mmCIF file of C-alpha atoms in Angstrom:
data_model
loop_
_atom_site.group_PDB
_atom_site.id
_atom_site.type_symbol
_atom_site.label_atom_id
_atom_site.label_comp_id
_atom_site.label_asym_id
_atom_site.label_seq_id
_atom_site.Cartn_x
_atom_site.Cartn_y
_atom_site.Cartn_z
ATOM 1 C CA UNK A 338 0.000 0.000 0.000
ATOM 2 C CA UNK A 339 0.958 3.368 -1.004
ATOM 3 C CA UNK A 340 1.734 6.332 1.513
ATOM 4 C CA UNK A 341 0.496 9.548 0.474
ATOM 5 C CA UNK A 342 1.720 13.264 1.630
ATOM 6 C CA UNK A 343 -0.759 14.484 3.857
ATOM 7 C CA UNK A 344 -2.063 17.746 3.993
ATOM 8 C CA UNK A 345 -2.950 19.523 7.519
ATOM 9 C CA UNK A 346 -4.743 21.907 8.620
ATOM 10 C CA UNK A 347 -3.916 25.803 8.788
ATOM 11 C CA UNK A 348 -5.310 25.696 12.641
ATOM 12 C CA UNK A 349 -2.580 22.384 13.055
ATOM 13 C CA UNK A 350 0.069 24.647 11.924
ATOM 14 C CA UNK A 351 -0.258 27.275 14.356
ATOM 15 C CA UNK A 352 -0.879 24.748 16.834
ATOM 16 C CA UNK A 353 2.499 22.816 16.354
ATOM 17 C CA UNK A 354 4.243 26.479 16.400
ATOM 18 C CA UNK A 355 2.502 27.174 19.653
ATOM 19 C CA UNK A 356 3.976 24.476 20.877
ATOM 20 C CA UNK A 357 7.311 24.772 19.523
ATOM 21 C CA UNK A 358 7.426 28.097 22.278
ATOM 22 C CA UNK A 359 8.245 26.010 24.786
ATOM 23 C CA UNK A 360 11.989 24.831 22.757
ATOM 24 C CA UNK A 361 12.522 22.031 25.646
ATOM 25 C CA UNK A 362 15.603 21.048 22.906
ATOM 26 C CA UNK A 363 16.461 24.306 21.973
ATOM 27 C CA UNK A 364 16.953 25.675 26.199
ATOM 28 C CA UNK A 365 18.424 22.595 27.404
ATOM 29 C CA UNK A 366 21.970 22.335 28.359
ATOM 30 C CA UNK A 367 22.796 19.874 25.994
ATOM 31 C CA UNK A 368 21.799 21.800 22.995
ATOM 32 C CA UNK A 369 23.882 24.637 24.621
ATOM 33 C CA UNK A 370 26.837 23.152 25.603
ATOM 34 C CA UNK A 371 26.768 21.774 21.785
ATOM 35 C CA UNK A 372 26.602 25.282 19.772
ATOM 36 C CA UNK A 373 28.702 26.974 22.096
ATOM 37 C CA UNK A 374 31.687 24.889 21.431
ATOM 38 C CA UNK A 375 31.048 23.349 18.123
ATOM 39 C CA UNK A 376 31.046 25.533 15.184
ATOM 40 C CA UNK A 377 29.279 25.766 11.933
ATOM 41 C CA UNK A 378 31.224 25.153 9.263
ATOM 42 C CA UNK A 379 29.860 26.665 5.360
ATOM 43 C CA UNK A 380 31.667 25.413 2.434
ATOM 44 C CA UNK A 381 31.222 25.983 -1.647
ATOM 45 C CA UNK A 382 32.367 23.364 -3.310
ATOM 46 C CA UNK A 383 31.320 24.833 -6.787
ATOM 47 C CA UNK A 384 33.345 27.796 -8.031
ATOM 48 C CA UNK A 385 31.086 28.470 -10.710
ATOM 49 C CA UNK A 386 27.612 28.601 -8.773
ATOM 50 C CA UNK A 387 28.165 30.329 -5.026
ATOM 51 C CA UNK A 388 24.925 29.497 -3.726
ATOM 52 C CA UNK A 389 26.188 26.036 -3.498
ATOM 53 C CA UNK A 390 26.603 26.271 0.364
ATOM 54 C CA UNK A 391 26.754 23.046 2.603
ATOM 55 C CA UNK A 392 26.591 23.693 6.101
ATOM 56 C CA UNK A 393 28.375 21.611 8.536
ATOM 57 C CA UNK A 394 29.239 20.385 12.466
ATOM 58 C CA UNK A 395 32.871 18.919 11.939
ATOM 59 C CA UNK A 396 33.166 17.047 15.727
ATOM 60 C CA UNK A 397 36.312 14.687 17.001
ATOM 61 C CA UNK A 398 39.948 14.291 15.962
ATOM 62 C CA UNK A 399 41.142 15.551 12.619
ATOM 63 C CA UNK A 400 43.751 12.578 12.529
ATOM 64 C CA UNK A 401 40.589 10.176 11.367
ATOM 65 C CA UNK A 402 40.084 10.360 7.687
ATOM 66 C CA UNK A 403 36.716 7.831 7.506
ATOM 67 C CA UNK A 404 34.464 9.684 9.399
ATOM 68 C CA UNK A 405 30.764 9.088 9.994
ATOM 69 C CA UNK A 406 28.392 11.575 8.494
ATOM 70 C CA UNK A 407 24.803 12.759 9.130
ATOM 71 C CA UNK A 408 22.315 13.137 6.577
ATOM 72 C CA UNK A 409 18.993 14.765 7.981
ATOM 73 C CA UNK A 410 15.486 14.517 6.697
ATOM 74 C CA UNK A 411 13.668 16.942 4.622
ATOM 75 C CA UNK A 412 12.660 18.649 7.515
ATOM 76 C CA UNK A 413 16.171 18.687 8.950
ATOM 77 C CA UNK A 414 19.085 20.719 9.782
ATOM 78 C CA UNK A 415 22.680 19.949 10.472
ATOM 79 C CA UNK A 416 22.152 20.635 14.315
ATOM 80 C CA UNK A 417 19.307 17.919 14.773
ATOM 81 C CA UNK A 418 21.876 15.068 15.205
ATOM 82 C CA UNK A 419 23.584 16.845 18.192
ATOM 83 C CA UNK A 420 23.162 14.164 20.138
ATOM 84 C CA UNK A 421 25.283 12.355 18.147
ATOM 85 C CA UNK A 422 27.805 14.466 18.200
ATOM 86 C CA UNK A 423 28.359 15.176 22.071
ATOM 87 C CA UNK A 424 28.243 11.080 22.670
ATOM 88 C CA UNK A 425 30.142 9.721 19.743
ATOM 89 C CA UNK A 426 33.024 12.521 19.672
ATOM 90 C CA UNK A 427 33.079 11.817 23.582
ATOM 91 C CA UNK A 428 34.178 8.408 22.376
ATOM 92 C CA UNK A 429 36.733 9.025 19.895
ATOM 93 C CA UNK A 430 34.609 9.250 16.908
ATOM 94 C CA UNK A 431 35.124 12.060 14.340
ATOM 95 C CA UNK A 432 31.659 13.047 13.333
ATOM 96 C CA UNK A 433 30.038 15.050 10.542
ATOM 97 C CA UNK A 434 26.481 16.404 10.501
ATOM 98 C CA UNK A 435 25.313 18.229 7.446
ATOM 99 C CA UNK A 436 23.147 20.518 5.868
ATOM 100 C CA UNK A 437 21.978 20.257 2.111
ATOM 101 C CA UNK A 438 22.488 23.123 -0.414
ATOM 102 C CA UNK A 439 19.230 23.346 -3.083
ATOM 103 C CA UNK A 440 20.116 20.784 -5.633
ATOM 104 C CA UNK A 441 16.805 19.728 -7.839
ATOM 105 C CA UNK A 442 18.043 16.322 -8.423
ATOM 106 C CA UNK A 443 19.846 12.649 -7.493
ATOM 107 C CA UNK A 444 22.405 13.706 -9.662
ATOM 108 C CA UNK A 445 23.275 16.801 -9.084
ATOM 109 C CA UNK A 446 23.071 16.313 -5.073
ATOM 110 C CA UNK A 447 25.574 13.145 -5.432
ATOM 111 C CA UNK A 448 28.114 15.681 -7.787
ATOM 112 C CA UNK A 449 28.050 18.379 -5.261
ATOM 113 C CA UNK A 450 28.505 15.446 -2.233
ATOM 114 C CA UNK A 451 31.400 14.068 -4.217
ATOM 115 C CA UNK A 452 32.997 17.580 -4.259
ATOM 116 C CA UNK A 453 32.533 18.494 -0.606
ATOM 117 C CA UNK A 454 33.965 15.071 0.190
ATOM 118 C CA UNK A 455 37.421 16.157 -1.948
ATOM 119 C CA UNK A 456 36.936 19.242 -0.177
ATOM 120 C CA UNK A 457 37.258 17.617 3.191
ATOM 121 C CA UNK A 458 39.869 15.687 1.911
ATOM 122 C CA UNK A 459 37.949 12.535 2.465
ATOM 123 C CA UNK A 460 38.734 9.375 0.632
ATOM 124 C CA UNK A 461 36.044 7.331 2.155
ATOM 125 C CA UNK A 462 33.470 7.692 5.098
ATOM 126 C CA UNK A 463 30.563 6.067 6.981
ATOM 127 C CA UNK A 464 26.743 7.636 6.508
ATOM 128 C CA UNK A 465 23.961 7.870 8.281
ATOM 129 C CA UNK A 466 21.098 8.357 6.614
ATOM 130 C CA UNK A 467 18.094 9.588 8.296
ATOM 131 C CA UNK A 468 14.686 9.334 5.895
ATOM 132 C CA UNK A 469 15.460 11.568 2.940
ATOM 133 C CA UNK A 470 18.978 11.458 4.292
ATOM 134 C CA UNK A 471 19.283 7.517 4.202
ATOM 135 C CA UNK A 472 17.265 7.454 0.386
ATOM 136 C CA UNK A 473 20.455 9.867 -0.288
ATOM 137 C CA UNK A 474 22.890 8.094 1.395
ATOM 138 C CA UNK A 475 22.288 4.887 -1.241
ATOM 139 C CA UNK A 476 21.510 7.364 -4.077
ATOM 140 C CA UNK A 477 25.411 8.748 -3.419
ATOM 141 C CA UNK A 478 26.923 5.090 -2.682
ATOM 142 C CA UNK A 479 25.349 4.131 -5.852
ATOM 143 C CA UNK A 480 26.549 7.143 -7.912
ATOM 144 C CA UNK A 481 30.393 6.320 -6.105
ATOM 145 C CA UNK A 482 29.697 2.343 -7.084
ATOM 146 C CA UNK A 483 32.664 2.271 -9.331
ATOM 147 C CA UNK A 484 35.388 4.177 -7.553
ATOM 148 C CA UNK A 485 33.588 3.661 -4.038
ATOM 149 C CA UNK A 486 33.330 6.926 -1.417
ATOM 150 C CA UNK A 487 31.107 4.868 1.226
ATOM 151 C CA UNK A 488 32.544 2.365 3.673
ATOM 152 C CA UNK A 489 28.977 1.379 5.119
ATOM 153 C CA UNK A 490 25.136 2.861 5.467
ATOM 154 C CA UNK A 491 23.236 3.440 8.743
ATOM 155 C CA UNK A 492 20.254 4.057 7.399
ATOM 156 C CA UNK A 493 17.317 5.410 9.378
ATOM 157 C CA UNK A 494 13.664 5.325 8.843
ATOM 158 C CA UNK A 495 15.098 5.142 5.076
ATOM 159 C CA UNK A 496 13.618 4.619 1.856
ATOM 160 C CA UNK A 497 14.630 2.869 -0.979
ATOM 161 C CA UNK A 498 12.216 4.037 -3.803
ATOM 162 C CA UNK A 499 10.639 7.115 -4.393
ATOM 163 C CA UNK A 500 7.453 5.697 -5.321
ATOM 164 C CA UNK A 501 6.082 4.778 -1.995
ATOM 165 C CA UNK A 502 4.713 8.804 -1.472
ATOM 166 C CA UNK A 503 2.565 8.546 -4.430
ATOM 167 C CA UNK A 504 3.533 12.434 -5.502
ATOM 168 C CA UNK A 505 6.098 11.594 -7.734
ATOM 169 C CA UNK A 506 3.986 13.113 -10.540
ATOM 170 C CA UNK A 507 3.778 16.304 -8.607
ATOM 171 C CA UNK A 508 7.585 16.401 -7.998
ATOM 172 C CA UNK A 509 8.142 19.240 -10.561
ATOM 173 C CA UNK A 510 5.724 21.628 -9.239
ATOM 174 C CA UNK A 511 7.259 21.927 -5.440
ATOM 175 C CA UNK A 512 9.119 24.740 -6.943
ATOM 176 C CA UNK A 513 5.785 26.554 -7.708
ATOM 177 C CA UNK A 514 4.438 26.446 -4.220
ATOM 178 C CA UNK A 515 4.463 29.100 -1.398
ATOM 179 C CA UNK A 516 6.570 28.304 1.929
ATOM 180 C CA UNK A 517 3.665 28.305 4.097
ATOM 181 C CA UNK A 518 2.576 25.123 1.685
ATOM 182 C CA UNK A 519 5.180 23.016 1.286
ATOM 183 C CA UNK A 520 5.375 23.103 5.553
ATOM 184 C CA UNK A 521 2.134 22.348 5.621
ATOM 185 C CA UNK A 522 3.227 18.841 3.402
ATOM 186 C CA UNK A 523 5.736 17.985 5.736
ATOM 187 C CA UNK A 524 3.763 18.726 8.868
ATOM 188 C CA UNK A 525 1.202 16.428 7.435
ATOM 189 C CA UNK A 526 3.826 13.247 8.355
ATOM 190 C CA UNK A 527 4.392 14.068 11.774
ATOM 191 C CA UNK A 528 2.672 12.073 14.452
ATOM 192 C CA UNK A 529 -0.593 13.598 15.253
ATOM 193 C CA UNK A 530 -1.548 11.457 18.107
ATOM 194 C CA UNK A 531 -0.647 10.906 21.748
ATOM 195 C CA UNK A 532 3.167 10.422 22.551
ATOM 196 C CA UNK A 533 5.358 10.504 25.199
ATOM 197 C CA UNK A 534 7.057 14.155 26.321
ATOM 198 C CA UNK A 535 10.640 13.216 24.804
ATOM 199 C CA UNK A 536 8.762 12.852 21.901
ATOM 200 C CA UNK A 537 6.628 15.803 21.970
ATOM 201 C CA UNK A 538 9.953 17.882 22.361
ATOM 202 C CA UNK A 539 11.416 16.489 19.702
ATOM 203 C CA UNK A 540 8.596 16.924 17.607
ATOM 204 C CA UNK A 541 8.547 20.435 18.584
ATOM 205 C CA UNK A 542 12.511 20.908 17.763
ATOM 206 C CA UNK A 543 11.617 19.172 14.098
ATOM 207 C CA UNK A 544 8.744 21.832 13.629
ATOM 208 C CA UNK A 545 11.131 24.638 14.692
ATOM 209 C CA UNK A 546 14.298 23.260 12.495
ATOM 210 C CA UNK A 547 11.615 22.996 9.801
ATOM 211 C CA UNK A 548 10.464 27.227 10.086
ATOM 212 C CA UNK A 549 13.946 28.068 9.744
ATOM 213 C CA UNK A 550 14.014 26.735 5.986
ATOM 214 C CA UNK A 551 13.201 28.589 2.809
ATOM 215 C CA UNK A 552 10.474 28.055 0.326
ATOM 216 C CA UNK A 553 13.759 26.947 -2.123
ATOM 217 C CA UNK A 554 15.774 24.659 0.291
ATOM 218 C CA UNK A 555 11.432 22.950 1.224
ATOM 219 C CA UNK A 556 10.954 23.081 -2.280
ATOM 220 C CA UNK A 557 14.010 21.121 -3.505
ATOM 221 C CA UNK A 558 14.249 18.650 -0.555
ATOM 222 C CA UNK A 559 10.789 17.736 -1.876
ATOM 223 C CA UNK A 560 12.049 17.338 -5.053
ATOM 224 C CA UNK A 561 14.222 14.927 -4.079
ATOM 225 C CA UNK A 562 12.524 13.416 -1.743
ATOM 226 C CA UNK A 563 9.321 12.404 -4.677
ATOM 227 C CA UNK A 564 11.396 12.432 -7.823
ATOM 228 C CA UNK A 565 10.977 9.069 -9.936
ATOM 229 C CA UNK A 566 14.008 7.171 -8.804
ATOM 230 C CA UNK A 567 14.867 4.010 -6.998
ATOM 231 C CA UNK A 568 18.058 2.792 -5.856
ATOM 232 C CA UNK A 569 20.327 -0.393 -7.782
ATOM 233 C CA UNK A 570 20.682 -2.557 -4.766
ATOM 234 C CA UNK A 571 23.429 -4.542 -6.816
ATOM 235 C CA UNK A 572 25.659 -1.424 -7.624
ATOM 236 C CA UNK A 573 25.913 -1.172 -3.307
ATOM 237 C CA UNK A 574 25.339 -4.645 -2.431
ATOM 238 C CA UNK A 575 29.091 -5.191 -0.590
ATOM 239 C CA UNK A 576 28.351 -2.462 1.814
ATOM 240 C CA UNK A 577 28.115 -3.273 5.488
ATOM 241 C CA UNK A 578 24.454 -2.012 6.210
ATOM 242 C CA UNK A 579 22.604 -1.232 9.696
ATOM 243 C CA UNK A 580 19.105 -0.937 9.273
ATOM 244 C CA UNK A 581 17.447 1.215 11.748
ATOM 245 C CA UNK A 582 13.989 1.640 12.405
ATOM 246 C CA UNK A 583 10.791 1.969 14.802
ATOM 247 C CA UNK A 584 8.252 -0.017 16.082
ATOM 248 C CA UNK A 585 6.100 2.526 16.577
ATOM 249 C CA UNK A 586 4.220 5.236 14.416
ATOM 250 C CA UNK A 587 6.404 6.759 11.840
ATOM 251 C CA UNK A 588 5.665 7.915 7.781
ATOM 252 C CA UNK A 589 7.007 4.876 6.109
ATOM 253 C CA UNK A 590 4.708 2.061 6.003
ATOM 254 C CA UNK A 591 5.242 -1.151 7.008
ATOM 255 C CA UNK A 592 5.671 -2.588 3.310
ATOM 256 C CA UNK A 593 7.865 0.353 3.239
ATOM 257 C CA UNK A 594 10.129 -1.246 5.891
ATOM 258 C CA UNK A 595 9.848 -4.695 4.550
ATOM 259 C CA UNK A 596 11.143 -3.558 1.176
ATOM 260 C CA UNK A 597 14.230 -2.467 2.808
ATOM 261 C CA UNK A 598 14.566 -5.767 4.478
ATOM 262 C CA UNK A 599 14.446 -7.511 1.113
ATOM 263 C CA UNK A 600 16.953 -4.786 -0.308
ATOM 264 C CA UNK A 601 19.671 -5.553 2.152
ATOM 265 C CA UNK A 602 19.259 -9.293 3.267
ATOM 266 C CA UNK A 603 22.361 -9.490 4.863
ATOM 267 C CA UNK A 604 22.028 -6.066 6.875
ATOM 268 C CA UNK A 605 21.794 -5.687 10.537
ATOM 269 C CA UNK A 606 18.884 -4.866 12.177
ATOM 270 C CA UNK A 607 18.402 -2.240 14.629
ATOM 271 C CA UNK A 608 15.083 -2.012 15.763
ATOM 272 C CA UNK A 609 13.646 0.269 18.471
ATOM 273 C CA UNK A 610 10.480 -0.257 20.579
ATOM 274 C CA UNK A 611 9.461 3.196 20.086
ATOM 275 C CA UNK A 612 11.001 6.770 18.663
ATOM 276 C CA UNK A 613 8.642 7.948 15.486
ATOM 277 C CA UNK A 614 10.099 9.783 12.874
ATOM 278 C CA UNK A 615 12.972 11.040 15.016
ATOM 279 C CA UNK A 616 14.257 8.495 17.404
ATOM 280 C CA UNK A 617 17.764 10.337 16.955
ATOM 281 C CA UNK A 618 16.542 12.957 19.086
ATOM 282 C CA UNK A 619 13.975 11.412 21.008
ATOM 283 C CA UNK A 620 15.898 7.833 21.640
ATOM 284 C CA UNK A 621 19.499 9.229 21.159
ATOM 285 C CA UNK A 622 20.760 6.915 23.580
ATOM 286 C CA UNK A 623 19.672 4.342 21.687
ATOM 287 C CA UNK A 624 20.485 5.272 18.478
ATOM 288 C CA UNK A 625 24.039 6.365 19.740
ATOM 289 C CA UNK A 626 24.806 2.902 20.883
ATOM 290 C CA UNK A 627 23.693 1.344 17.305
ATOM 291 C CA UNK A 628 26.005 3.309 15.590
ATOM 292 C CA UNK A 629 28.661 2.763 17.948
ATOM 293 C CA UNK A 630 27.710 -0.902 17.456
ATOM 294 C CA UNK A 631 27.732 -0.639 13.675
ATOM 295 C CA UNK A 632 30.944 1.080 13.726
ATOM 296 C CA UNK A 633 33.094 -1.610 15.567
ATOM 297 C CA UNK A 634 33.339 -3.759 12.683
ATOM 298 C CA UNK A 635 35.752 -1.636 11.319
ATOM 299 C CA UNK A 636 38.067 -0.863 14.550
ATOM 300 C CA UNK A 637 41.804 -1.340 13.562
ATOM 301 C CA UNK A 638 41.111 -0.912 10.302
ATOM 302 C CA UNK A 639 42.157 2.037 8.258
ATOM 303 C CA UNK A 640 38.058 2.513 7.893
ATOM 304 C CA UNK A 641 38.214 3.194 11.330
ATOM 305 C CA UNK A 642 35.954 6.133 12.374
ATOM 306 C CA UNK A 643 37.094 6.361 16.245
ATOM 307 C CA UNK A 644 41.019 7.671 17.046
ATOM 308 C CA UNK A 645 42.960 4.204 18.459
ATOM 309 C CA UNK A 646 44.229 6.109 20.852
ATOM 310 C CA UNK A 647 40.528 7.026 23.032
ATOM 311 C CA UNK A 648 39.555 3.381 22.620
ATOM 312 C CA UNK A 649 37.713 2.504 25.932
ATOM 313 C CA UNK A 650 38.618 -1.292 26.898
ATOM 314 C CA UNK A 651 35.435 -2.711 25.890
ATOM 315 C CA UNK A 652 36.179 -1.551 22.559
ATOM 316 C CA UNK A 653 39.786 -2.909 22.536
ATOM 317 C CA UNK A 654 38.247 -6.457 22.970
ATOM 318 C CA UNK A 655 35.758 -6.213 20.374
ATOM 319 C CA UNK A 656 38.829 -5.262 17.896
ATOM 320 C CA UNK A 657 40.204 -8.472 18.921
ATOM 321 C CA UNK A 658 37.565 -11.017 19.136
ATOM 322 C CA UNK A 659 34.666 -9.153 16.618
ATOM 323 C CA UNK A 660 36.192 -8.005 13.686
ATOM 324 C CA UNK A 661 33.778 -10.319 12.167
ATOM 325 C CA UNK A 662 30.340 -10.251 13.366
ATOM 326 C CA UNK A 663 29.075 -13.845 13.669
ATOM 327 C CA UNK A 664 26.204 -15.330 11.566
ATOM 328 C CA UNK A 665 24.396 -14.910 15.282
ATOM 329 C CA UNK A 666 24.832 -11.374 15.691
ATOM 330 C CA UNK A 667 23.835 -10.087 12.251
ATOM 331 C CA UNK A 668 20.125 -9.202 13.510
ATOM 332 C CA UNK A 669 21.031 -6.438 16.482
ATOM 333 C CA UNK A 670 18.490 -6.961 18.852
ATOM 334 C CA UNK A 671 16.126 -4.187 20.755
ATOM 335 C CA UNK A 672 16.532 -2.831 24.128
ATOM 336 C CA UNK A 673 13.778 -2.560 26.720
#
């Protein structure tokens, strides 16, 4: 079954903003401590076109070159994964959150990812993908398939084709359409009914994140997000792949979910008992511990994304005795 873009509501709009006053995320300490001593990075990686700007948290030590990277949703911005970034750089990890420039399509989005990577002088990295983030993610390690850019996928609430939002025939007009719109398109996928107050905040951080785009950056996210394309699962199928998802209510669909499953057989699963459509800020604790989990394959390995040196013990021993997952341990199991 199909999912379809929602509309909401002009009174639901100004009800989510009302609520978005309170900024639970946006007052707490955490988010605090995180911009005051992390800054954001801009960077054009096309001489020819300056409005090319990608926006970026650069977190951890410089010395590792296979970093992991953040790729946020259409209603994201670079700062939503901070979470991420205060646990995993606590670790060891060098981490990269992003924020996209307006690119129209696939193509043109992998081009200008393929530049910033050279930018960063990056050979190779890790991604996490989160919903039009992880549908990018294999779009880019797809695109890279020949002279490969992409160690492994953590992919998040993903997608794998287009086709499931039913709107792919309206994917050339998002350009047409006021802001006030295309927010009211995305709003439409957010959970409506009860959750928990973690949630609620996070919802409420999404709604803000999502005010402080413009009508182009909505309008090409969109785009990309609905534009007629699938991905080539055999063109990525060597990747090590973590597939992360939610039990609960969330805008993919359960075929959705199970399409991904058949997509990446051999993948690891990561599911969580509950978290909606942004368990990275809701169940960060969680979600931190996947991708550290993910990630350990590759200790003491030059696809490393943690510094040797600020390995904790635990993580010593898995270099030694779990370089290679057993058949066992391929399905990650939930935490109560």
């Amino acid at each position: 079954m199909k999912e379809s873009i929602k509309f909401i509501s002009e009174r639901d709009v100004t009800g989510s903003a009302e609520l978005c006053n309170m900024g639970a995320i946006k007052i707490s300490p955490d988010y605090n401590w995180f911009r005051s001593t992390v800054p954001l990075k801009r960077i054009i990686v096309d001489d020819d076109d300056d409005s090319k700007v990608w926006s970026l948290y650069d977190a951890g030590p410089r010395s590792v070159r296979c970093p992991i990277i953040f790729l946020p949703p259409v209603s994201g911005t670079a700062d939503i994964f901070f979470h991420q970034i205060l646990a995993l750089t606590g670790w060891g990890y060098r981490v990269i959150a992003l924020q996209y420039p307006v690119y129209w399509d696939h193509l043109e989005f992998c081009d200008g990812f393929r530049k910033l990577l050279d930018d960063l002088h990056l050979d190779k990295v890790h991604l996490f993908g989160a919903s039009l983030g992880g549908f990018l993610a294999q779009k880019f390690a797809e695109y890279t398939h020949k002279s490969p850019r992409v160690q492994s996928l953590v992919l998040c609430n993903a997608f794998s084709d287009t086709s499931i939002f039913n709107q792919t025939w309206t994917a050339n007009s998002f350009w047409l359409m006021p802001a006030f719109m295309l927010k009211k398109i995305v709003l439409g996928n957010f959970s409506s009914g009860p959750v928990d107050p973690v949630m609620a905040d996070a919802i409420d951080f999404m709604v803000d994140r999502l005010e402080s785009l413009g009508q182009s950056e909505l309008a090409s996210r969109l785009t990309l997000n609905c534009q007629n394309s699938y991905v080539e699962p055999h063109k990525i199928r060597d990747l090590a792949v973590t597939i992360m998802d939610v039990f609960d209510q969330s805008a993919l669909s359960t075929d959705a979910k199970e399409e991904m499953y058949k997509l990446y057989p051999n993948a690891r699963r990561a599911h969580l008992k509950t978290g909606g459509n942004f368990p990275y800020l809701c169940r960060s604790a969680e979600v931190n511990l996947y991708v550290q989990i993910h990630l350990r394959q590759f200790h003491g390995t030059r696809y490393a994304a943690i510094d040797p040196t600020m390995m904790s013990a635990e993580e010593l021993e898995v270099q030694k005795g779990n370089l290679q997952p057993s058949e066992e341990s391929q399905e990650t199991e939930p935490f109560s």
